[in-house]
Amino acid sequence: MSRRGGGRRSETRRDQDSSAPSPSFQRGGGGGGRGRGGRGVSTPAPSPTPVRAPTSAAPGYLSATAGPSAKPTPQAAYTAAAASSSSSVGELSQETAKKLTLGGLVPVSSKAIVPPRRPDYGKIGKKCVIRANHFVVEVSDRDLFHYDVAITPEITSKKVNRDVISQLVRSYRESHLGNRMPAYDGRKSLYTAGALPFEAKEFVVKLAERGDPASSSSSVKKERQFKVAIKYASKVDMYHLKEFLSGRQADAPQETIQILDIVLRASPSEKYITVGRSFFSPDLGPKGDLGDGIEYWRGYYQSLRPTQMGLSFNIDVSARSFYEPILVTEFVAKYFNFRDLSRPLSDQERVKVKRALRGIKVQITYSDYTKSYKVTGISNLPVNKTMFTLDDKKTKVSVYQYFLERYNIGLKYTSLPPLQAGTDAKPIYLPMELCQIAGGQRYTKKLNERQVTALLRATCQRPSARENNIKQMVRQNDYSKNALVRDEFGIQVKEELTLVDARVLPPPMLKYHDTGREARVDPRFGQWNMIDKKMVNGGRIDFWTCLNFSTRVHRELPSEFCWQLMDMCNNKGMEFNPEPIIPIRSADSRQIEKALHDVHKQCTAELANQKGKQLQLLIIILPDVTGSYGKIKRVCETELGIVSQCCQPQQAKKLSKQYMENVALKINVKAGGRNTVLNDAFHRRIPLLTDVPTIVFGADVTHPQAGEDAGPSIAAVVASMDWPEVTKYRGLVSAQAHREEIIEDLYKKYQDPKKGLVHGGMIRELLIAFKRSTGQKPFRIIFYRDGVSEGQFSQVLLHEMQAIRQACGSLEEGYCPRVTFVVVQKRHHTRFFPADHNRRDQTDKSGNILPGTVVDTKICHPTEFDFYLNSHAGIQGTSRPTHYHVLFDENNFSSDGLQTLTNNLCYTYARCTRSVSIVPPAYYAHLAAFRARYYIEGETSDAGSSGGTAEFRPLPVIKENVKDVMFYC
């Protein structure tokens, strides 16, 4: 279901002319040669190896270089050293040759793929010591035993399962369990330190029913009876773990680590609400209101990780949104802003209410005991018209009558439909006003902007405050005094944050245009400004206009804003025509599509006599009410082929120089210009980047919001187009299967009845674009892959590396540039704090560690090539470093080489004059993927919670002229 780079097509799987290479590929060039995939030494050979004539779908890809007058370049020698006589994709390093081949032989287990070992430790940068929220864990050398658990009747609730096993331990620990205290995972596994006195045994457990009559006068309590079968599964010794932590064992003993993790989670799992690896409770901090019947709870995250210093316990504070435990009527009034619940709901309102309430647990308030129900829907009729049959199977009554006669309750909101529980065949009707939302239920739908702001404001903590809260959480849990943890399993958790050796990498020098008063700049503390500087390559805008959708700005404001913006662009080095192609105008925000089509039509007519000319930029002042940005971008970029720059009306009317400067940076890259480049890149002084043509990729996949059970995931891939500077990126997007993390569209092929075998995919298209842009083919690929969790490393590497190989091989037989594949992780819970919060030389203005701080010791992987990099200056809250993990490396990067390159690239982000927290190609891929989601999601209001699923349309194709520039910025 994957589509071409520009987007998804509803009617076909095929590319548009994907098999046809650019005409420029047909022209001859000098030299060139085949690249070898192996880890050979890249020493220059005496002369380039000749290449056979191309035989694939892109004739001349390998032999064409920079054009007829090209001089010999370092890549010729690089190619010679890497050349081979292979007739397929070239030889790969031995350990991956069988796994990553064009032949498509996929190993039975992806666990066989082992990432490269750390080549060395970094030395560049000023040494310092910082604290990390990792706590040393010491484990006694005890044999661990794994037992399978089967509870009959089967229960889906982990909470109830835990109650059953807890009751079993209380009843049988001394008599049948050898006085062992087991750790239970809530499902089908139970672990002990030392063997139980049986191989297999079945127990009967009686559990008091939840929701029994609560009054003390009740003498009889209902009990549920369960059969619990416990059977020996395996013995797990600690030797494998010790060998792995010492670096003598390659693969991590996941089962051993998981057992210890379950032991450490056992006590909090019984006390708190569990969400993934986090725990939440009103006992862990004050709750807060997010509005619309939603509140936040405080909690903490915990995870046991193998590191260079041994086992490390990563603990971080967090917060999550939960439903308020209020009456359903109160929730409906808050959530949908209904002021009058006495009026009947419209069909549209009823559907929205049904979506918002479905799946929520409610508790009845009209009985003397607590009973919970899961809402499956709501009735189509109000309570006074919803009829059902009584137990005598004869009498039909309305819900209103039933509660009046049975409970003597006269319902107040007779126009509201009742909630429905049970099944459609046997429904249970519950009046909304007599049901309360059960406490402790996580709110999984997307928060609106107001709620996100409230949550961030409540949880945004300065580094010193966050560090103190983490310490308090560790003290409160007191792991090392827990009987199961300390006495039974012999685990000790230190209470001090780990001191870690770090280095602060120097910032790179940035180059601007020589005509500016400052042609170069040394950034300080991760930031600089554009004063006295000109863009290194100013774009040219000849044909532009402006469309204003705001009614709250002065009538003359759009013209004044555009004039000042144009002046700023010209001052910063662009060539911006002072006259719009058609007059600046205002339009009705209720007719956005019509206004955009009208502007496009008039501009096209105006340029009809100028062959090949078109509107280059449409400046748009957005409507006053949010929610139309996605529609504007979809129409402009996929229907009309317009590059647009949207501006918020409240910002535009300030006429701020700083705002104009920021917008000018975006406009320049949308006009094909470059704002700044690395000075060392310009002078070709960056190892493993500027020595031979190198293409830098960024890739990301964005999934539908939490709670969505349909709709595609969106993959985006960007690639640099301007070697050796590496600042200009072309972006492609593609829709794929729901929540599929592997990018399906990197490479694809199909049989065409006329053309035969047709090759396509995003990697191939970007390689062709690189060749068209630079006149050279890339001999090296650096691939930054965002959004991959540790559990998916092997799977993603296997499939995506194979796609890269196939895409390269489809351009010409034997073409196999060396690849470095790096996973970029932002979703982790490692945080760094200055060793001394009061020392100015250890912190930036926000109290965070300094930009450029890198860590590759102690808390990093025992053997693999990974590092944490805090490349940005904090603004508010506690900075989150980015974790980079190398999964494949044929370019033989040293730690210093990759760390410095990554940090330096973080200073080339086009949209601001600050270093950013994540390497720009990955950042751009993230932006492009989110832009594409705007194309397919139905219009939803940003003003409040939608309470339902978004409507999706097929992913449309982005117009070629839009793809040619950094439209996603």
Short mmCIF file of C-alpha atoms in Angstrom, two decimals, residues 446-747:
data_model
loop_
_atom_site.label_atom_id
_atom_site.label_comp_id
_atom_site.label_asym_id
_atom_site.label_seq_id
_atom_site.Cartn_x
_atom_site.Cartn_y
_atom_site.Cartn_z
CA LYS A 446 -5.10 13.62 21.66
CA LEU A 447 -4.96 16.61 23.98
CA ASN A 448 -5.94 19.94 22.46
CA GLU A 449 -3.51 22.86 22.36
CA ARG A 450 -4.83 24.38 25.57
CA GLN A 451 -4.47 21.08 27.45
CA VAL A 452 -0.97 20.45 26.09
CA THR A 453 0.07 23.93 27.22
CA ALA A 454 -1.42 23.35 30.68
CA LEU A 455 0.33 19.98 31.03
CA LEU A 456 3.68 21.39 29.93
CA ARG A 457 3.34 24.34 32.26
CA ALA A 458 2.56 22.04 35.18
CA THR A 459 5.36 19.57 34.50
CA CYS A 460 8.08 21.86 33.10
CA GLN A 461 10.75 21.84 35.80
CA ARG A 462 14.14 23.46 35.96
CA PRO A 463 16.99 20.94 36.16
CA SER A 464 17.60 21.43 39.91
CA ALA A 465 13.89 20.90 40.72
CA ARG A 466 13.62 17.83 38.47
CA GLU A 467 16.72 16.29 40.00
CA ASN A 468 15.32 16.81 43.52
CA ASN A 469 11.97 15.26 42.50
CA ILE A 470 13.74 12.20 41.09
CA LYS A 471 15.72 11.80 44.31
CA GLN A 472 12.51 12.12 46.32
CA MET A 473 10.80 9.46 44.17
CA VAL A 474 13.69 7.03 44.76
CA ARG A 475 13.61 7.68 48.51
CA GLN A 476 9.82 7.29 48.60
CA ASN A 477 9.94 3.90 46.89
CA ASP A 478 12.86 2.75 49.03
CA TYR A 479 13.62 -0.22 46.75
CA SER A 480 16.43 -1.59 48.87
CA LYS A 481 14.21 -2.02 51.93
CA ASN A 482 11.51 -3.92 50.03
CA ALA A 483 11.40 -7.52 51.27
CA LEU A 484 10.98 -9.05 47.79
CA VAL A 485 13.74 -6.93 46.27
CA ARG A 486 16.35 -7.00 49.03
CA ASP A 487 15.75 -10.20 51.00
CA GLU A 488 14.26 -12.59 48.44
CA PHE A 489 16.21 -11.66 45.30
CA GLY A 490 19.23 -9.90 46.82
CA ILE A 491 18.94 -6.71 44.77
CA GLN A 492 20.29 -3.38 46.00
CA VAL A 493 19.53 -0.01 44.41
CA LYS A 494 21.86 2.89 45.23
CA GLU A 495 20.08 6.14 46.09
CA GLU A 496 22.58 8.54 44.49
CA LEU A 497 22.43 9.78 40.91
CA THR A 498 25.40 8.52 38.90
CA LEU A 499 28.32 10.87 38.26
CA VAL A 500 29.30 10.57 34.59
CA ASP A 501 32.39 11.73 32.71
CA ALA A 502 31.35 13.94 29.80
CA ARG A 503 32.90 16.29 27.26
CA VAL A 504 31.67 19.58 25.80
CA LEU A 505 32.33 19.57 22.06
CA PRO A 506 33.41 22.87 20.50
CA PRO A 507 30.80 24.57 18.27
CA PRO A 508 31.57 24.70 14.54
CA MET A 509 32.38 27.93 12.72
CA LEU A 510 29.52 28.94 10.40
CA LYS A 511 29.98 30.63 7.05
CA TYR A 512 27.75 33.41 5.74
CA HIS A 513 28.07 35.43 2.54
CA ASP A 514 31.31 37.34 2.10
CA THR A 515 29.46 40.61 1.35
CA GLY A 516 28.03 40.75 4.88
CA ARG A 517 29.94 42.61 7.60
CA GLU A 518 30.36 39.24 9.34
CA ALA A 519 31.19 36.46 6.90
CA ARG A 520 31.79 33.92 9.67
CA VAL A 521 30.47 33.36 13.15
CA ASP A 522 31.51 31.30 16.16
CA PRO A 523 28.27 30.42 17.99
CA ARG A 524 28.27 30.87 21.75
CA PHE A 525 26.11 28.72 24.03
CA GLY A 526 24.33 27.17 21.05
CA GLN A 527 23.01 30.40 19.54
CA TRP A 528 23.92 33.37 17.39
CA ASN A 529 22.09 36.09 15.42
CA MET A 530 21.79 37.42 11.87
CA ILE A 531 22.97 40.95 12.66
CA ASP A 532 25.51 42.12 10.04
CA LYS A 533 25.22 38.78 8.19
CA LYS A 534 23.86 37.77 4.81
CA MET A 535 22.60 34.36 3.77
CA VAL A 536 25.36 32.31 2.18
CA ASN A 537 23.15 31.70 -0.87
CA GLY A 538 20.22 34.07 -1.17
CA GLY A 539 17.25 32.78 -3.15
CA ARG A 540 15.43 34.79 -5.78
CA ILE A 541 11.70 35.55 -5.68
CA ASP A 542 10.36 37.17 -8.84
CA PHE A 543 6.71 36.15 -8.69
CA TRP A 544 4.84 36.36 -5.39
CA THR A 545 1.67 37.68 -3.80
CA CYS A 546 -0.11 37.68 -0.44
CA LEU A 547 -3.50 36.40 0.70
CA ASN A 548 -4.94 37.55 4.04
CA PHE A 549 -7.64 35.50 5.83
CA SER A 550 -7.63 37.46 9.10
CA THR A 551 -10.40 39.91 9.92
CA ARG A 552 -8.70 41.27 13.04
CA VAL A 553 -5.80 43.01 11.33
CA HIS A 554 -5.95 46.56 9.97
CA ARG A 555 -6.86 46.81 6.29
CA GLU A 556 -3.42 48.19 5.38
CA LEU A 557 -1.51 45.66 7.50
CA PRO A 558 -1.01 42.92 4.86
CA SER A 559 0.68 45.36 2.45
CA GLU A 560 2.87 46.89 5.19
CA PHE A 561 3.79 43.44 6.52
CA CYS A 562 4.77 42.18 3.07
CA TRP A 563 6.80 45.31 2.32
CA GLN A 564 8.78 44.98 5.58
CA LEU A 565 9.21 41.23 5.07
CA MET A 566 10.46 41.77 1.52
CA ASP A 567 12.86 44.43 2.80
CA MET A 568 14.21 42.02 5.43
CA CYS A 569 14.71 39.29 2.81
CA ASN A 570 16.62 41.68 0.55
CA ASN A 571 18.76 42.94 3.45
CA LYS A 572 19.71 39.37 4.32
CA GLY A 573 20.89 38.58 0.82
CA MET A 574 17.84 37.48 -1.16
CA GLU A 575 16.63 39.03 -4.42
CA PHE A 576 12.96 39.77 -3.77
CA ASN A 577 10.90 41.58 -6.40
CA PRO A 578 9.19 44.54 -4.66
CA GLU A 579 6.04 44.20 -6.77
CA PRO A 580 3.59 41.31 -6.26
CA ILE A 581 2.47 39.54 -9.43
CA ILE A 582 -1.17 40.29 -8.56
CA PRO A 583 -2.39 42.76 -5.92
CA ILE A 584 -2.34 41.69 -2.27
CA ARG A 585 -5.86 40.79 -1.21
CA SER A 586 -8.04 39.61 1.69
CA ALA A 587 -10.44 36.68 1.48
CA ASP A 588 -13.17 34.97 3.49
CA SER A 589 -11.76 32.31 5.82
CA ARG A 590 -14.88 30.23 5.17
CA GLN A 591 -13.88 29.90 1.51
CA ILE A 592 -10.21 29.03 1.75
CA GLU A 593 -10.06 26.56 -1.15
CA LYS A 594 -11.87 28.93 -3.51
CA ALA A 595 -9.56 31.82 -2.60
CA LEU A 596 -6.42 29.70 -3.19
CA HIS A 597 -7.71 28.42 -6.54
CA ASP A 598 -8.60 31.97 -7.61
CA VAL A 599 -5.11 33.27 -6.77
CA HIS A 600 -3.49 30.38 -8.64
CA LYS A 601 -5.70 30.92 -11.69
CA GLN A 602 -4.99 34.65 -11.85
CA CYS A 603 -1.23 34.22 -11.38
CA THR A 604 -1.14 31.53 -14.07
CA ALA A 605 -3.00 33.86 -16.46
CA GLU A 606 -0.63 36.72 -15.63
CA LEU A 607 2.40 34.55 -16.47
CA ALA A 608 0.88 32.88 -19.52
CA ASN A 609 3.28 34.67 -21.88
CA GLN A 610 6.40 33.79 -19.88
CA LYS A 611 7.23 30.18 -20.66
CA GLY A 612 8.04 28.03 -17.66
CA LYS A 613 7.37 30.79 -15.14
CA GLN A 614 5.00 30.32 -12.21
CA LEU A 615 4.06 31.74 -8.83
CA GLN A 616 7.08 31.12 -6.59
CA LEU A 617 5.73 32.16 -3.20
CA LEU A 618 2.33 32.81 -1.69
CA ILE A 619 2.47 34.62 1.66
CA ILE A 620 -0.63 33.75 3.71
CA ILE A 621 -1.85 35.52 6.83
CA LEU A 622 -3.84 32.78 8.53
CA PRO A 623 -7.44 33.03 9.76
CA ASP A 624 -7.97 34.23 13.34
CA VAL A 625 -9.36 30.85 14.42
CA THR A 626 -6.97 27.90 14.30
CA GLY A 627 -7.68 24.73 12.34
CA SER A 628 -7.19 25.70 8.69
CA TYR A 629 -3.38 25.38 8.35
CA GLY A 630 -3.60 21.75 7.20
CA LYS A 631 -6.17 22.50 4.53
CA ILE A 632 -4.11 25.42 3.17
CA LYS A 633 -0.96 23.30 2.93
CA ARG A 634 -2.80 20.38 1.30
CA VAL A 635 -4.39 22.57 -1.38
CA CYS A 636 -1.20 24.53 -2.07
CA GLU A 637 1.28 21.65 -2.12
CA THR A 638 -0.71 18.77 -3.61
CA GLU A 639 -3.36 20.43 -5.80
CA LEU A 640 -1.94 23.72 -7.06
CA GLY A 641 1.83 23.39 -6.78
CA ILE A 642 2.20 26.56 -4.72
CA VAL A 643 5.05 27.08 -2.22
CA SER A 644 3.51 29.01 0.67
CA GLN A 645 4.62 30.81 3.81
CA CYS A 646 1.93 30.98 6.50
CA CYS A 647 2.05 33.67 9.18
CA GLN A 648 0.00 33.99 12.37
CA PRO A 649 -2.09 37.21 12.37
CA GLN A 650 -1.12 38.10 15.95
CA GLN A 651 2.56 37.88 14.96
CA ALA A 652 2.15 39.68 11.63
CA LYS A 653 0.50 42.72 13.15
CA LYS A 654 3.42 43.28 15.57
CA LEU A 655 5.73 43.98 12.61
CA SER A 656 8.59 42.66 14.74
CA LYS A 657 12.06 42.66 13.15
CA GLN A 658 12.94 39.40 14.92
CA TYR A 659 9.82 37.70 13.56
CA MET A 660 10.54 39.04 10.03
CA GLU A 661 14.07 37.64 10.27
CA ASN A 662 12.81 34.19 11.27
CA VAL A 663 10.27 34.16 8.43
CA ALA A 664 12.98 35.31 5.99
CA LEU A 665 15.08 32.25 6.92
CA LYS A 666 12.16 29.97 6.02
CA ILE A 667 11.38 31.83 2.79
CA ASN A 668 15.00 31.61 1.63
CA VAL A 669 15.14 27.80 1.80
CA LYS A 670 11.71 27.61 0.15
CA ALA A 671 13.19 29.69 -2.67
CA GLY A 672 16.05 27.19 -3.06
CA GLY A 673 18.61 29.23 -1.12
CA ARG A 674 20.83 28.33 1.84
CA ASN A 675 21.06 30.34 5.04
CA THR A 676 24.42 29.21 6.37
CA VAL A 677 26.90 26.36 5.90
CA LEU A 678 29.62 24.80 8.01
CA ASN A 679 32.88 26.61 7.28
CA ASP A 680 34.81 23.32 7.36
CA ALA A 681 32.35 21.77 4.91
CA PHE A 682 32.81 24.70 2.54
CA HIS A 683 36.58 24.17 2.67
CA ARG A 684 36.21 20.36 2.52
CA ARG A 685 37.82 19.74 5.89
CA ILE A 686 35.31 17.32 7.45
CA PRO A 687 36.52 13.70 7.51
CA LEU A 688 34.14 11.08 6.10
CA LEU A 689 31.86 13.78 4.70
CA THR A 690 33.71 16.12 2.35
CA ASP A 691 36.44 13.77 1.04
CA VAL A 692 34.11 12.02 -1.43
CA PRO A 693 30.52 12.80 -2.50
CA THR A 694 28.39 11.86 0.50
CA ILE A 695 24.62 11.90 0.82
CA VAL A 696 23.06 12.32 4.28
CA PHE A 697 19.59 10.86 4.75
CA GLY A 698 17.04 11.45 7.49
CA ALA A 699 14.04 9.14 7.92
CA ASP A 700 11.07 9.00 10.27
CA VAL A 701 7.65 7.40 10.57
CA THR A 702 4.74 9.13 12.27
CA HIS A 703 1.75 7.12 13.43
CA PRO A 704 -1.91 8.06 13.99
CA GLN A 705 -2.57 9.61 17.37
CA ALA A 706 -3.14 7.44 20.45
CA GLY A 707 -6.56 5.84 20.40
CA GLU A 708 -6.79 5.73 16.59
CA ASP A 709 -7.55 2.24 15.34
CA ALA A 710 -7.39 3.08 11.64
CA GLY A 711 -5.61 5.38 9.25
CA PRO A 712 -2.15 5.00 7.76
CA SER A 713 1.24 5.69 9.22
CA ILE A 714 3.28 8.27 7.31
CA ALA A 715 6.92 7.68 6.38
CA ALA A 716 9.16 10.56 5.36
CA VAL A 717 12.70 10.49 3.97
CA VAL A 718 14.87 13.52 3.27
CA ALA A 719 18.32 13.63 1.69
CA SER A 720 21.00 16.28 1.26
CA MET A 721 21.30 17.72 -2.24
CA ASP A 722 24.30 20.05 -1.92
CA TRP A 723 27.52 18.15 -1.20
CA PRO A 724 29.93 19.10 0.28
CA GLU A 725 27.98 21.69 2.34
CA VAL A 726 25.10 19.35 3.31
CA THR A 727 22.44 21.90 4.23
CA LYS A 728 19.79 21.59 1.50
CA TYR A 729 17.43 18.61 1.83
CA ARG A 730 14.82 17.23 -0.56
CA GLY A 731 11.89 15.53 1.19
CA LEU A 732 9.56 12.70 0.14
CA VAL A 733 6.61 11.19 1.97
CA SER A 734 4.63 7.97 1.70
CA ALA A 735 1.63 6.38 3.40
CA GLN A 736 1.89 2.84 4.69
CA ALA A 737 0.10 0.27 6.86
CA HIS A 738 -1.39 1.40 10.18
CA ARG A 739 1.33 1.63 12.87
CA GLU A 740 3.93 -0.05 10.65
CA GLU A 741 7.37 1.15 11.77
CA ILE A 742 9.49 -0.28 8.92
CA ILE A 743 9.47 2.11 5.95
CA GLU A 744 7.84 0.15 3.15
CA ASP A 745 8.57 2.54 0.31
CA LEU A 746 12.36 2.86 0.48
CA TYR A 747 12.63 0.57 -2.54
#
